[in-house]
Short mmCIF file of C-alpha atoms in Angstrom, two decimals:
data_model
loop_
_atom_site.label_atom_id
_atom_site.label_comp_id
_atom_site.label_asym_id
_atom_site.label_seq_id
_atom_site.Cartn_x
_atom_site.Cartn_y
_atom_site.Cartn_z
CA MET A 1 16.54 19.72 -4.71
CA ARG A 2 14.03 21.04 -7.24
CA PHE A 3 15.56 22.55 -10.53
CA PRO A 4 14.11 25.14 -12.55
CA ARG A 5 12.00 24.89 -15.40
CA ALA A 6 14.73 24.62 -18.52
CA GLY A 7 15.58 22.90 -21.28
CA GLY A 8 19.16 21.73 -22.85
CA VAL A 9 20.71 19.47 -25.23
CA LEU A 10 22.91 15.90 -25.00
CA LEU A 11 26.04 16.10 -26.34
CA HIS A 12 29.36 14.87 -25.40
CA PRO A 13 32.55 16.91 -26.44
CA THR A 14 34.01 14.42 -28.36
CA SER A 15 31.35 14.73 -30.54
CA LEU A 16 32.37 18.32 -31.66
CA PRO A 17 33.33 19.18 -34.96
CA GLY A 18 36.83 20.88 -35.22
CA PRO A 19 39.98 19.87 -37.38
CA HIS A 20 41.98 17.47 -34.83
CA GLY A 21 39.74 14.13 -35.48
CA ILE A 22 37.73 14.38 -31.76
CA GLY A 23 35.67 17.44 -30.50
CA ASP A 24 37.96 19.32 -27.54
CA LEU A 25 37.42 22.18 -25.15
CA GLY A 26 38.63 24.64 -27.48
CA ASP A 27 36.48 27.41 -29.70
CA GLU A 28 34.49 24.86 -30.82
CA ALA A 29 33.01 24.10 -27.61
CA HIS A 30 32.71 27.78 -26.67
CA ARG A 31 30.40 28.28 -30.25
CA PHE A 32 28.50 25.25 -29.26
CA VAL A 33 28.00 27.13 -25.47
CA ASP A 34 26.86 30.04 -27.52
CA LEU A 35 24.46 28.39 -29.78
CA LEU A 36 22.75 26.99 -26.46
CA ALA A 37 22.18 30.40 -25.01
CA GLU A 38 21.12 31.83 -28.21
CA ALA A 39 18.56 28.70 -28.62
CA LYS A 40 16.97 30.01 -25.25
CA GLN A 41 19.00 26.55 -23.59
CA HIS A 42 19.98 26.37 -20.03
CA LEU A 43 21.62 23.39 -19.74
CA TRP A 44 24.52 21.34 -21.69
CA GLN A 45 24.74 17.47 -20.58
CA VAL A 46 27.66 15.56 -21.12
CA LEU A 47 29.15 12.31 -20.49
CA PRO A 48 31.67 11.17 -18.02
CA LEU A 49 34.81 13.07 -18.79
CA GLY A 50 37.41 10.81 -17.65
CA PRO A 51 40.33 9.30 -19.81
CA THR A 52 38.93 6.76 -21.73
CA GLY A 53 40.43 2.98 -21.78
CA PHE A 54 38.64 -0.38 -23.06
CA GLY A 55 36.75 0.24 -25.99
CA ASP A 56 37.09 4.18 -25.86
CA SER A 57 33.92 4.08 -23.61
CA PRO A 58 33.71 7.24 -21.18
CA TYR A 59 31.65 4.58 -18.83
CA GLN A 60 35.41 2.63 -18.64
CA CYS A 61 37.96 5.15 -17.30
CA PHE A 62 41.20 4.90 -16.10
CA SER A 63 40.32 7.31 -13.12
CA ALA A 64 36.84 8.72 -11.43
CA PHE A 65 38.81 11.72 -10.64
CA ALA A 66 41.02 12.25 -13.75
CA GLY A 67 39.82 14.21 -16.97
CA ASN A 68 40.29 13.06 -20.74
CA PRO A 69 43.48 14.33 -22.15
CA PHE A 70 42.08 14.03 -25.55
CA LEU A 71 39.75 16.52 -25.06
CA ILE A 72 42.58 18.93 -24.64
CA SER A 73 42.31 21.46 -27.57
CA PRO A 74 45.81 21.97 -29.32
CA ASP A 75 44.89 25.59 -30.33
CA ARG A 76 44.43 26.39 -26.80
CA LEU A 77 48.43 24.95 -26.39
CA VAL A 78 49.25 27.30 -28.78
CA GLY A 79 47.83 30.08 -27.26
CA ASP A 80 49.76 29.05 -23.96
CA GLY A 81 52.71 28.99 -25.53
CA LEU A 82 52.95 25.02 -25.08
CA LEU A 83 52.75 24.44 -28.83
CA VAL A 84 53.48 26.73 -31.95
CA ALA A 85 51.08 27.01 -34.81
CA ASP A 86 53.35 25.22 -37.18
CA GLU A 87 53.06 21.72 -35.26
CA LEU A 88 49.38 21.98 -35.87
CA ALA A 89 50.38 22.19 -39.79
CA GLY A 90 50.38 18.69 -40.42
CA VAL A 91 47.16 17.42 -39.08
CA PRO A 92 46.66 14.37 -40.65
CA THR A 93 43.13 13.77 -42.61
CA PHE A 94 40.69 12.34 -40.27
CA PRO A 95 37.12 11.23 -41.11
CA ASP A 96 34.36 13.40 -41.52
CA GLY A 97 31.46 12.89 -39.10
CA ARG A 98 32.82 10.32 -36.76
CA VAL A 99 36.08 10.07 -34.81
CA ASP A 100 38.48 7.21 -35.65
CA PHE A 101 40.28 6.78 -32.40
CA GLY A 102 43.10 4.25 -33.81
CA ALA A 103 44.23 7.45 -35.81
CA VAL A 104 43.18 9.82 -33.54
CA ILE A 105 44.79 8.84 -30.23
CA PRO A 106 48.58 8.11 -31.76
CA TRP A 107 48.81 11.87 -33.35
CA LYS A 108 47.29 13.35 -30.41
CA GLU A 109 49.50 11.81 -28.00
CA ALA A 110 52.66 12.57 -29.73
CA LEU A 111 51.36 16.51 -29.75
CA LEU A 112 50.16 16.47 -25.90
CA GLY A 113 53.67 15.09 -25.12
CA GLN A 114 55.80 17.75 -27.16
CA ALA A 115 53.23 20.30 -24.99
CA THR A 116 54.50 18.58 -21.87
CA ARG A 117 58.29 18.68 -22.63
CA ARG A 118 57.95 22.36 -23.75
CA PHE A 119 56.23 22.87 -20.40
CA ARG A 120 59.45 21.20 -18.47
CA GLU A 121 61.58 22.99 -20.24
CA ARG A 122 60.40 26.96 -20.27
CA ALA A 123 57.07 27.24 -18.80
CA ASP A 124 56.56 31.05 -17.54
CA GLY A 125 56.28 31.51 -14.03
CA ALA A 126 52.63 32.38 -13.80
CA LEU A 127 51.69 29.03 -15.61
CA ALA A 128 54.15 27.14 -13.16
CA ALA A 129 53.13 28.55 -10.06
CA ALA A 130 49.48 27.65 -11.42
CA PHE A 131 50.40 23.89 -12.07
CA ASP A 132 51.98 23.94 -8.48
CA ALA A 133 49.20 24.80 -6.93
CA PHE A 134 46.97 22.33 -8.80
CA SER A 135 49.33 19.90 -8.22
CA GLY A 136 49.45 20.59 -4.50
CA ALA A 137 45.57 20.68 -4.01
CA GLN A 138 44.60 17.69 -5.88
CA GLY A 139 47.84 15.50 -5.00
CA TRP A 140 45.39 13.03 -2.90
CA TRP A 141 44.25 11.62 -6.27
CA LEU A 142 46.97 12.90 -8.46
CA GLU A 143 49.73 11.30 -7.48
CA ASP A 144 48.15 7.55 -7.80
CA TYR A 145 46.89 8.48 -10.87
CA ALA A 146 49.87 9.99 -12.73
CA LEU A 147 52.16 7.01 -11.14
CA PHE A 148 49.41 4.27 -12.56
CA ARG A 149 48.93 5.68 -16.16
CA ALA A 150 52.85 5.80 -16.17
CA LEU A 151 53.50 2.22 -15.17
CA LYS A 152 50.88 1.12 -17.59
CA ASP A 153 52.98 2.87 -20.35
CA ALA A 154 56.05 1.77 -19.00
CA HIS A 155 54.35 -2.12 -19.15
CA GLY A 156 53.07 -1.34 -22.69
CA GLY A 157 49.35 -0.82 -22.00
CA ALA A 158 49.31 -4.19 -19.49
CA VAL A 159 46.18 -4.49 -17.01
CA TRP A 160 47.90 -3.79 -13.37
CA SER A 161 47.33 -6.67 -12.04
CA ASP A 162 49.36 -8.07 -14.84
CA TRP A 163 52.77 -5.85 -13.75
CA PRO A 164 55.50 -7.10 -11.62
CA ALA A 165 53.67 -8.60 -8.27
CA ASP A 166 55.74 -5.92 -6.22
CA ILE A 167 54.17 -2.90 -7.73
CA ALA A 168 51.05 -4.27 -8.74
CA GLY A 169 50.62 -4.99 -4.92
CA ARG A 170 51.74 -1.47 -4.30
CA ASN A 171 54.88 -2.82 -2.37
CA PRO A 172 56.61 0.75 -0.46
CA ASP A 173 59.98 0.28 -1.72
CA ALA A 174 59.39 -0.65 -5.37
CA MET A 175 56.58 2.41 -5.59
CA ARG A 176 59.71 4.55 -4.50
CA ARG A 177 61.91 2.77 -7.41
CA TRP A 178 59.61 3.26 -10.15
CA ARG A 179 58.45 6.70 -9.16
CA MET A 180 62.11 7.71 -9.54
CA LYS A 181 62.52 5.60 -12.58
CA LEU A 182 59.37 7.39 -14.34
CA THR A 183 59.69 10.74 -13.12
CA ASP A 184 59.51 12.14 -16.49
CA ALA A 185 56.25 10.28 -17.22
CA VAL A 186 54.60 11.05 -13.99
CA SER A 187 54.97 14.64 -14.89
CA HIS A 188 53.89 13.99 -18.34
CA HIS A 189 50.47 12.68 -16.80
CA LYS A 190 50.14 15.61 -14.04
CA LEU A 191 50.75 17.80 -16.58
CA LEU A 192 47.88 16.75 -19.00
CA GLN A 193 45.54 16.98 -16.08
CA PHE A 194 46.71 20.41 -15.07
CA VAL A 195 46.06 21.63 -18.59
CA PHE A 196 42.61 19.39 -18.84
CA PHE A 197 41.26 20.89 -15.66
CA ARG A 198 42.39 24.62 -16.89
CA GLN A 199 40.67 24.43 -20.26
CA TRP A 200 37.63 22.83 -18.99
CA ASP A 201 37.58 25.80 -15.99
CA VAL A 202 37.68 28.30 -18.79
CA LEU A 203 34.77 26.82 -20.99
CA ARG A 204 32.61 25.94 -17.82
CA ARG A 205 32.85 29.68 -16.52
CA HIS A 206 32.11 30.73 -20.22
CA ALA A 207 28.86 28.61 -19.85
CA GLY A 208 28.05 30.18 -16.66
CA ASP A 209 28.43 33.67 -18.00
CA ARG A 210 25.88 32.58 -20.78
CA GLY A 211 23.18 31.32 -18.04
CA ILE A 212 24.09 27.53 -19.05
CA ARG A 213 24.70 24.97 -16.29
CA ILE A 214 26.50 21.98 -17.05
CA ILE A 215 25.10 18.36 -16.42
CA GLY A 216 27.72 15.75 -15.87
CA ASP A 217 27.44 12.26 -15.20
CA MET A 218 28.95 9.54 -12.97
CA PRO A 219 28.99 5.81 -13.62
CA ILE A 220 28.26 4.14 -10.46
CA PHE A 221 30.91 1.42 -11.14
CA VAL A 222 34.58 2.21 -12.17
CA ALA A 223 36.98 0.20 -14.28
CA TYR A 224 38.95 -2.61 -12.78
CA ASP A 225 41.71 -1.04 -14.73
CA SER A 226 42.00 2.06 -13.24
CA ALA A 227 43.93 3.99 -10.85
CA ASP A 228 41.01 3.64 -8.37
CA VAL A 229 41.32 0.09 -7.96
CA TRP A 230 45.08 -0.19 -8.00
CA GLY A 231 45.20 2.34 -5.36
CA HIS A 232 42.38 1.09 -3.36
CA PRO A 233 42.13 -2.69 -3.52
CA GLU A 234 40.65 -2.98 -0.47
CA LEU A 235 37.38 -1.42 -1.18
CA PHE A 236 36.67 -3.93 -4.13
CA PHE A 237 36.23 -7.72 -4.24
CA LEU A 238 39.77 -8.89 -5.39
CA ASP A 239 41.30 -12.13 -4.81
CA ASP A 240 45.13 -12.37 -3.46
CA ALA A 241 46.37 -11.94 -7.14
CA GLY A 242 44.14 -8.99 -7.23
CA LYS A 243 41.43 -10.19 -9.37
CA PRO A 244 37.96 -9.49 -9.48
CA THR A 245 36.07 -12.30 -7.77
CA VAL A 246 32.87 -10.93 -8.77
CA VAL A 247 31.48 -8.43 -11.39
CA ALA A 248 28.89 -5.98 -12.18
CA GLY A 249 26.15 -5.80 -14.76
CA VAL A 250 22.37 -5.43 -14.96
CA PRO A 251 19.86 -8.66 -15.80
CA PRO A 252 17.75 -8.76 -19.14
CA ASP A 253 16.01 -5.91 -19.71
CA TYR A 254 14.86 -3.98 -22.61
CA PHE A 255 18.09 -3.05 -23.83
CA SER A 256 19.41 -7.03 -23.73
CA GLU A 257 18.06 -10.20 -23.58
CA THR A 258 20.84 -11.62 -21.86
CA GLY A 259 21.39 -8.43 -19.75
CA GLN A 260 24.55 -6.65 -19.49
CA LEU A 261 27.77 -8.09 -18.56
CA TRP A 262 29.68 -5.11 -17.67
CA GLY A 263 32.58 -6.30 -15.59
CA ASN A 264 33.40 -3.97 -13.55
CA PRO A 265 34.72 -4.71 -10.11
CA LEU A 266 32.04 -4.79 -7.21
CA TYR A 267 32.34 -2.53 -4.10
CA ARG A 268 32.78 -3.86 -0.58
CA TRP A 269 30.23 -1.31 0.76
CA ASP A 270 30.98 -2.71 4.63
CA VAL A 271 34.64 -1.37 3.99
CA MET A 272 33.42 1.78 2.63
CA ALA A 273 30.70 2.29 5.52
CA ALA A 274 33.56 1.55 8.25
CA GLN A 275 35.32 4.68 5.96
CA GLY A 276 32.43 7.03 6.35
CA TYR A 277 32.22 6.67 2.95
CA ALA A 278 35.23 8.91 2.53
CA TRP A 279 35.93 7.82 -0.99
CA TRP A 280 32.58 8.55 -2.22
CA VAL A 281 32.62 11.95 -0.84
CA GLU A 282 35.84 13.07 -2.35
CA ARG A 283 34.57 11.41 -5.81
CA PHE A 284 31.17 13.64 -5.44
CA ARG A 285 33.06 16.88 -4.19
CA THR A 286 35.47 16.43 -7.15
CA THR A 287 32.59 15.94 -9.99
CA LEU A 288 30.75 19.10 -8.57
CA ALA A 289 33.57 20.77 -9.10
CA LEU A 290 33.66 20.54 -12.58
CA VAL A 291 29.81 20.44 -13.17
CA ASP A 292 26.90 21.96 -11.71
CA VAL A 293 24.66 18.92 -11.79
CA VAL A 294 25.25 15.09 -11.64
CA ARG A 295 23.69 12.46 -13.32
CA VAL A 296 24.02 9.37 -11.21
CA ASP A 297 24.16 6.29 -13.64
CA HIS A 298 22.94 2.98 -12.34
CA PHE A 299 21.11 4.75 -9.58
CA ILE A 300 19.32 1.24 -8.98
CA GLY A 301 22.57 0.10 -7.63
CA PHE A 302 22.79 2.15 -4.50
CA THR A 303 19.52 -0.12 -3.33
CA ARG A 304 20.53 -3.33 -4.99
CA TYR A 305 23.17 -4.75 -7.42
CA TRP A 306 23.42 -7.51 -9.80
CA GLU A 307 26.43 -9.70 -8.55
CA ILE A 308 27.56 -11.74 -11.82
CA PRO A 309 30.07 -14.46 -10.97
CA VAL A 310 33.85 -14.09 -12.81
CA GLY A 311 33.66 -16.27 -16.00
CA ALA A 312 30.08 -16.04 -16.95
CA THR A 313 29.54 -15.35 -20.13
CA THR A 314 26.40 -13.49 -19.84
CA ALA A 315 24.56 -11.75 -17.02
CA ILE A 316 22.11 -13.69 -16.82
CA ALA A 317 23.83 -16.08 -14.06
CA GLY A 318 23.96 -13.40 -11.65
CA ARG A 319 22.11 -12.47 -8.39
CA TRP A 320 20.70 -9.01 -6.48
CA MET A 321 22.67 -8.09 -3.69
CA PRO A 322 22.03 -5.15 -1.49
CA GLY A 323 23.20 -2.06 -1.50
CA PRO A 324 24.34 0.77 1.03
CA GLY A 325 20.86 2.69 0.42
CA GLU A 326 20.17 5.88 2.42
CA GLN A 327 23.34 5.46 4.77
CA LEU A 328 25.62 6.67 1.58
CA MET A 329 23.61 9.03 0.46
CA LEU A 330 23.21 10.71 4.41
CA ALA A 331 26.89 10.78 4.14
CA LEU A 332 27.03 12.73 1.15
CA ARG A 333 24.21 14.82 2.08
CA ASP A 334 26.41 15.58 5.38
CA ALA A 335 29.58 16.12 3.93
CA LEU A 336 28.43 18.19 1.02
CA ASP A 337 24.97 19.71 2.02
CA ASP A 338 23.39 20.21 -1.49
CA LEU A 339 22.97 16.94 -3.72
CA PRO A 340 22.35 18.63 -6.94
CA ILE A 341 21.86 14.98 -8.46
CA ILE A 342 19.52 13.41 -11.33
CA ALA A 343 19.28 9.99 -10.21
CA GLU A 344 19.13 7.35 -13.43
CA ASP A 345 16.16 5.24 -12.27
CA LEU A 346 15.67 3.28 -15.90
CA GLY A 347 15.82 -0.50 -16.10
CA LEU A 348 14.03 -2.88 -13.29
CA VAL A 349 12.94 -0.08 -10.86
CA THR A 350 11.52 -1.35 -7.48
CA PRO A 351 9.61 0.03 -4.82
CA ASP A 352 12.39 0.33 -2.67
CA VAL A 353 14.44 2.45 -5.49
CA GLU A 354 11.68 5.11 -5.96
CA ALA A 355 11.15 5.13 -2.16
CA LEU A 356 15.22 6.15 -1.97
CA ARG A 357 14.81 8.99 -4.51
CA ASP A 358 11.57 10.35 -3.32
CA ARG A 359 13.31 10.72 0.61
CA LEU A 360 16.10 12.19 -0.85
CA GLY A 361 14.10 14.52 -3.41
CA LEU A 362 15.94 13.40 -6.54
CA PRO A 363 14.40 13.69 -9.69
CA GLY A 364 14.43 10.68 -11.86
CA MET A 365 14.40 10.14 -15.73
CA ARG A 366 11.63 9.55 -17.96
CA VAL A 367 12.58 8.31 -21.99
CA LEU A 368 9.77 8.99 -24.14
CA GLN A 369 11.18 6.15 -26.79
CA PHE A 370 10.38 3.44 -23.66
CA ALA A 371 6.55 4.73 -23.28
CA PHE A 372 4.76 3.54 -26.67
CA GLY A 373 4.02 -0.23 -25.77
CA GLY A 374 0.31 0.51 -25.64
CA ASP A 375 -0.19 0.82 -21.40
CA PRO A 376 -1.73 4.02 -20.65
CA THR A 377 -0.58 4.42 -16.98
CA ASP A 378 3.24 3.77 -18.36
CA ARG A 379 5.19 5.83 -16.42
CA PHE A 380 7.26 7.43 -19.48
CA LEU A 381 3.98 8.85 -21.19
CA PRO A 382 3.78 12.55 -21.00
CA HIS A 383 0.64 12.60 -19.19
CA ASN A 384 1.73 10.43 -16.25
CA PHE A 385 4.81 12.99 -15.73
CA GLU A 386 5.27 14.42 -12.18
CA PRO A 387 7.01 17.84 -12.44
CA HIS A 388 10.16 16.67 -10.47
CA CYS A 389 11.57 14.58 -13.08
CA VAL A 390 13.93 15.04 -16.12
CA ALA A 391 12.45 14.16 -19.80
CA TYR A 392 14.60 13.00 -22.76
CA THR A 393 13.46 11.70 -25.93
CA GLY A 394 16.50 9.39 -25.64
CA THR A 395 19.69 8.66 -24.35
CA HIS A 396 23.03 8.18 -25.58
CA ASP A 397 21.82 4.49 -24.80
CA ASN A 398 18.95 4.60 -27.27
CA ASP A 399 19.02 4.63 -30.84
CA THR A 400 18.04 8.19 -32.39
CA THR A 401 14.24 8.94 -32.65
CA LEU A 402 14.34 8.82 -36.21
CA GLY A 403 16.47 5.45 -36.03
CA TRP A 404 13.94 4.04 -33.31
CA PHE A 405 10.80 4.75 -34.97
CA GLN A 406 11.80 3.76 -38.36
CA THR A 407 12.48 0.14 -36.79
CA ALA A 408 10.06 0.20 -34.26
CA PRO A 409 6.96 -2.55 -34.26
CA ASP A 410 3.92 -2.07 -35.94
CA HIS A 411 2.17 -1.38 -32.65
CA VAL A 412 4.29 1.12 -31.21
CA ARG A 413 4.48 2.85 -34.40
CA ARG A 414 0.40 3.15 -34.43
CA TYR A 415 0.30 4.05 -30.75
CA VAL A 416 2.94 6.68 -31.05
CA GLN A 417 0.69 8.15 -34.18
CA ARG A 418 -2.69 7.62 -32.57
CA TYR A 419 -1.07 8.94 -28.75
CA LEU A 420 0.61 12.27 -30.75
CA ALA A 421 -2.22 12.41 -33.04
CA ARG A 422 0.20 13.15 -35.45
CA ASP A 423 1.20 10.93 -38.86
CA GLY A 424 4.84 10.29 -37.97
CA HIS A 425 6.55 12.36 -40.92
CA ASP A 426 8.10 14.66 -37.98
CA VAL A 427 8.01 12.29 -35.13
CA THR A 428 11.31 13.27 -34.01
CA TRP A 429 9.89 17.08 -33.64
CA ASP A 430 6.89 15.70 -32.47
CA LEU A 431 8.48 13.66 -29.36
CA ILE A 432 10.57 17.03 -28.92
CA ARG A 433 7.36 18.96 -28.74
CA ALA A 434 5.63 16.35 -26.44
CA ALA A 435 8.69 16.40 -24.01
CA MET A 436 9.31 20.04 -24.20
CA ALA A 437 5.24 20.62 -23.63
CA SER A 438 4.98 18.30 -20.71
CA VAL A 439 5.36 19.14 -16.94
CA ALA A 440 8.44 17.90 -16.73
CA ASP A 441 10.76 20.57 -14.76
CA THR A 442 13.99 19.57 -16.91
CA VAL A 443 13.92 18.41 -20.42
CA VAL A 444 17.15 17.04 -22.36
CA ILE A 445 17.21 16.28 -25.96
CA PRO A 446 20.20 14.79 -28.08
CA MET A 447 21.62 16.36 -30.43
CA GLN A 448 21.22 13.92 -33.01
CA ASP A 449 17.67 14.36 -32.79
CA ILE A 450 17.71 18.26 -32.58
CA LEU A 451 19.23 17.37 -36.08
CA ASN A 452 17.00 14.30 -36.84
CA LEU A 453 19.69 12.03 -37.77
CA ASP A 454 18.87 8.39 -38.25
CA SER A 455 20.45 5.43 -36.63
CA LYS A 456 23.81 5.61 -38.66
CA SER A 457 24.38 8.63 -35.98
CA ARG A 458 24.07 6.43 -32.66
CA MET A 459 26.36 6.83 -29.71
CA ASN A 460 26.54 3.51 -28.32
CA VAL A 461 24.56 0.24 -28.43
CA PRO A 462 24.61 -1.47 -25.33
CA GLY A 463 26.03 -4.90 -24.84
CA THR A 464 28.74 -4.17 -27.70
CA ALA A 465 32.00 -3.57 -27.41
CA GLU A 466 33.25 -2.08 -30.63
CA GLY A 467 31.59 0.74 -32.75
CA ASN A 468 30.24 2.86 -30.17
CA TRP A 469 30.99 6.54 -28.79
CA SER A 470 32.01 7.72 -32.10
CA TRP A 471 29.26 9.97 -33.39
CA ARG A 472 30.62 13.86 -34.42
CA LEU A 473 28.95 16.39 -35.72
CA ARG A 474 30.20 17.57 -39.22
CA GLN A 475 31.75 21.00 -39.62
CA ASN A 476 28.62 23.38 -39.89
CA GLU A 477 26.51 20.76 -39.01
CA SER A 478 24.85 22.57 -36.00
CA ASN A 479 21.67 23.50 -38.54
CA ALA A 480 20.36 26.66 -37.47
CA ASP A 481 16.96 26.28 -38.68
CA ALA A 482 16.81 23.08 -36.23
CA PHE A 483 17.76 25.53 -33.30
CA GLY A 484 15.71 27.85 -34.27
CA ARG A 485 12.86 25.67 -33.77
CA LEU A 486 14.06 24.70 -30.20
CA LYS A 487 14.17 28.36 -29.63
CA GLU A 488 10.59 28.82 -30.45
CA MET A 489 9.83 25.70 -28.21
CA ALA A 490 11.74 27.13 -25.21
CA GLU A 491 9.44 30.20 -25.70
CA LEU A 492 6.44 28.71 -26.15
CA TYR A 493 6.74 26.32 -23.33
CA ALA A 494 8.27 28.69 -20.86
CA ARG A 495 11.76 26.83 -20.81
#
């Protein structure tokens, strides 16, 4: 589908400011929506919203359907009567400008535990009825997810394949026994999902009222240690012990000389096809109930994917395998009608990827940081854009634009200066202007670039397991002058 000409900002909710150590869905999120609207922006792009596991990465979640409980606003829990103000009085001193997950997680888990206990003890009738309605509507994924999380807690956080064989293999008697044994823990995780979806719905409605559409993000693969793989092992390449036989990644590219070894289990597309791609239909349906547009991460994987043998130490040893291609997308279109999708078509794009994207009428991505190698026909240069695309200065996987320019080779820096006819002293905003002035229907700028921050504010370094996802706005860092410039460009270039 074609999107209207518009601009927006990339900022994950964990990066919002606030007193509780991590951004959440409370007042600061609502203020950010208002800030976007005042700056004449019409899009807010976020990263995946699921409950994070290994490395705190939003691309390695415990579920493809659940929300991240650590995004729940404690202040709004007070408003619901699930916490009292005094319980927020002892907030630890968290660092300013980054999320210290090691400190935040235990503190917030204790707070959320208190909230769900109070709910079970004395939730008012309307709130209890709303929870019952949510549980009924979402039970098809919620039951497995809540039991999965309760089982992980009961087994010290162990990967599901290391649990006792009967429950790891979902023996019906074991499932019944554990569900009874862990009744309160299962209820706790269900309630957290209810609260997350409730707070997110309020935020999304506020965004809609201010003319802001939310762009979500869907990783093509799911984490091995997830309710999805435990609940549907038949959909993945696993051995008799439930361990992956092959895993996902990408070959060497401009992010890494040895490729990226993601380690996610790979889909059995033949089994999914025989089921009419029902799991994928529900995944898209659930995601599109949360956001207005979905950026499909690694869209290339629908045409072909990089299969890496288990035990490989890098991604170099992989091989290309065919994906479901148009068959999956037609099944989605038949079930869902509209497909408001952005195809993340970065990396080794081949003609079959472009053909599938174009047949489906999906916009691809254009990232300016990839543009300045010296080839005037490069598809990432603005003069080669087509209107039906989404332009970025950089993504969550890139350095900030200032950091990129400061460390770029001399020939790249010179090409940037020649192309933009600028001396480079304000290079971040030079690239923002180039994107905003382009014919691209959609432009999304990372918040770090709006604030002209350097490499210390980078969100993620692909191929590294530690130190990522922690960048956060400092209190009052939403610079009014920067958003004034953004507003001026939105008006100047009809966004």
